[in-house]
Coordinates of C-alpha atoms in Angstrom, one line a residue:
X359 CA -1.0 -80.1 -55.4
X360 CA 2.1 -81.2 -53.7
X361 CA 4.0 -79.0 -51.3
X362 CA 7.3 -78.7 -53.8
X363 CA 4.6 -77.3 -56.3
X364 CA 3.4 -74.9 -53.9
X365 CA 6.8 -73.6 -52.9
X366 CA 7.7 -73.0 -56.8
X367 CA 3.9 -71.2 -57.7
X368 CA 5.1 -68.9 -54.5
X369 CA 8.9 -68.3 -55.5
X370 CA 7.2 -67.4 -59.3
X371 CA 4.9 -65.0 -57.8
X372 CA 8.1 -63.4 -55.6
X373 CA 9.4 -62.9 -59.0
X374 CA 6.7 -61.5 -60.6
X375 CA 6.2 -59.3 -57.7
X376 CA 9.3 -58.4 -57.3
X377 CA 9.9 -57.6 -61.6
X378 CA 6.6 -55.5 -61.3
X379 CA 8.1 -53.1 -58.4
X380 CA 11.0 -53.1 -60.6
X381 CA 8.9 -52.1 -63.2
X382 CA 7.1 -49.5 -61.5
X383 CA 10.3 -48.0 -59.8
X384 CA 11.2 -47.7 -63.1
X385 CA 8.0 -45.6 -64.6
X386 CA 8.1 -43.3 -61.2
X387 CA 12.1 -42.2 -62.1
X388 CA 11.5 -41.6 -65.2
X389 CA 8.5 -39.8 -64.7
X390 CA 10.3 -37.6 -61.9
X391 CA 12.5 -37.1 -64.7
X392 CA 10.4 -35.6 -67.0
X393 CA 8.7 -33.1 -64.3
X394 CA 12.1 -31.7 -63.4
X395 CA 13.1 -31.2 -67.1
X396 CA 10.0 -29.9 -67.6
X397 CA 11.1 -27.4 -64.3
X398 CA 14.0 -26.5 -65.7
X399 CA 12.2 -25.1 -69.2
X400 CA 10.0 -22.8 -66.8
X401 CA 13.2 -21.9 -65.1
X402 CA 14.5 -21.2 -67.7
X403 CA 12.1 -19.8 -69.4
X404 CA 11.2 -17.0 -66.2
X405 CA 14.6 -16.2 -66.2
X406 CA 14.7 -15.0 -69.7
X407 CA 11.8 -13.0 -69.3
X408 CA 12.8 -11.0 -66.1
X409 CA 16.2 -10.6 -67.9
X410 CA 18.0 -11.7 -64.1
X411 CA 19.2 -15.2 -63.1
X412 CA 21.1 -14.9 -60.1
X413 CA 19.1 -16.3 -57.6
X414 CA 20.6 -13.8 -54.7
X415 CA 19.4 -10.7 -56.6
X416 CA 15.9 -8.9 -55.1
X417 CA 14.2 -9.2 -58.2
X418 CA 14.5 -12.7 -59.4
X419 CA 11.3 -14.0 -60.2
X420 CA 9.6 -15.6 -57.4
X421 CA 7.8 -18.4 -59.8
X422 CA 11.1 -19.2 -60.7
X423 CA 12.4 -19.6 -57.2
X424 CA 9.5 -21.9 -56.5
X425 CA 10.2 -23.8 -59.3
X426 CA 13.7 -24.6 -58.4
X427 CA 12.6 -25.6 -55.4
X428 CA 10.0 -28.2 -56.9
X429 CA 12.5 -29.4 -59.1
X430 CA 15.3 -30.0 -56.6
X431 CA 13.0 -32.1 -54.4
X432 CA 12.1 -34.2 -57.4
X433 CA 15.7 -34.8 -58.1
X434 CA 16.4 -35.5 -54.3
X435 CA 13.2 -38.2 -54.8
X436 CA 14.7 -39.5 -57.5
X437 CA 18.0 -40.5 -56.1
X438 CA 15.9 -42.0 -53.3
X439 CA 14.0 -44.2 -55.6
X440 CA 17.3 -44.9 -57.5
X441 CA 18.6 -46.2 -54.3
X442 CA 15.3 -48.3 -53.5
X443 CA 15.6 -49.7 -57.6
X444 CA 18.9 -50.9 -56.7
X445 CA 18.5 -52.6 -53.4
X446 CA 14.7 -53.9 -55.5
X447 CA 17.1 -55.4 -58.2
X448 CA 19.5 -57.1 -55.5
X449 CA 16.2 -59.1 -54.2
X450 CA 14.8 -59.4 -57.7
X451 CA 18.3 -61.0 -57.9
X452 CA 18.0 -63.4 -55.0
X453 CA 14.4 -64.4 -55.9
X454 CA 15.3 -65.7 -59.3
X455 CA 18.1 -68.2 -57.6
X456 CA 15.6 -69.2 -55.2
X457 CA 13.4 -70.2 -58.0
X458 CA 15.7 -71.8 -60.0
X459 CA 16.3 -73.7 -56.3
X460 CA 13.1 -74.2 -55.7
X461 CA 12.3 -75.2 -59.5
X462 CA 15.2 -77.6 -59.3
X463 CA 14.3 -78.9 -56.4
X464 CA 10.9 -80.2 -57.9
X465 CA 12.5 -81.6 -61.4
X466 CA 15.2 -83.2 -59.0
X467 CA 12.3 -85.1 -56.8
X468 CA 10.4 -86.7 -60.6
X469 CA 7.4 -84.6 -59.1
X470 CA 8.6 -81.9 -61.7
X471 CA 5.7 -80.5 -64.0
X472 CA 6.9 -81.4 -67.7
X473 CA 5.6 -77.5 -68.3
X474 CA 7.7 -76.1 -65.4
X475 CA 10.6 -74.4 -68.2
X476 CA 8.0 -73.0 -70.5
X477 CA 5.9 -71.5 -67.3
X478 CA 9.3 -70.3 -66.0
X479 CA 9.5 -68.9 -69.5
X480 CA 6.5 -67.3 -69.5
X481 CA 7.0 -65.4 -66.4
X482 CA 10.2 -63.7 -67.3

């Protein structure tokens, strides 16, 4: 296997790495998503049945204090991991144009694999 080869089988793995954090970044907001609605029914829900939803007053329900609490600390992870998806996109981004560099790069030498597109294809 020739060195060029080498360097494009590593840039396609970067990508494919770097799609499957994306992809998993992804599954995890949503997910976070989904707990804190589900948080906000049983907020909800507690508040309705104790009749009292100011959260200052002595009697508001302490499962619904607790939940509020869960579900703001999913919402403060979730703007964390929207952060980390967007700085995850940027090098998804930049390992893509390396690729294309490094996949260039190989066609440009005659060393290129006839296949190289259609693998490229496949990966993304």
């Amino acid at each position: 296997m020739k060195p060029r080869e080498n360097l494009v089988r590593l840039k396609q793995f970067q990508v494919n790495e770097k799609r499957r954090r994306m992809a998993q970044l992804d599954s995890m907001i949503a997910e976070f998503d989904r707990m804190a609605a589900e948080l906000d029914a049983q907020i909800t829900s507690e508040e309705t049945k104790a009749g009292i939803t100011d959260l200052n007053h002595f009697a508001y329900p302490t499962f619904a204090k607790a939940a509020r609490l869960r579900r703001d600390n999913l919402r403060t992870s979730q703007a964390e991991l929207i952060e980390q998806r967007k700085s995850a996109e940027a090098e998804l981004t930049e390992a893509e144009a390396e690729l294309a560099k490094a996949e260039a790069l190989e066609n440009r030498d005659g060393r290129g694999r006839p296949d190289a597109a259609a693998s490229r294809a496949m990966t993304g």
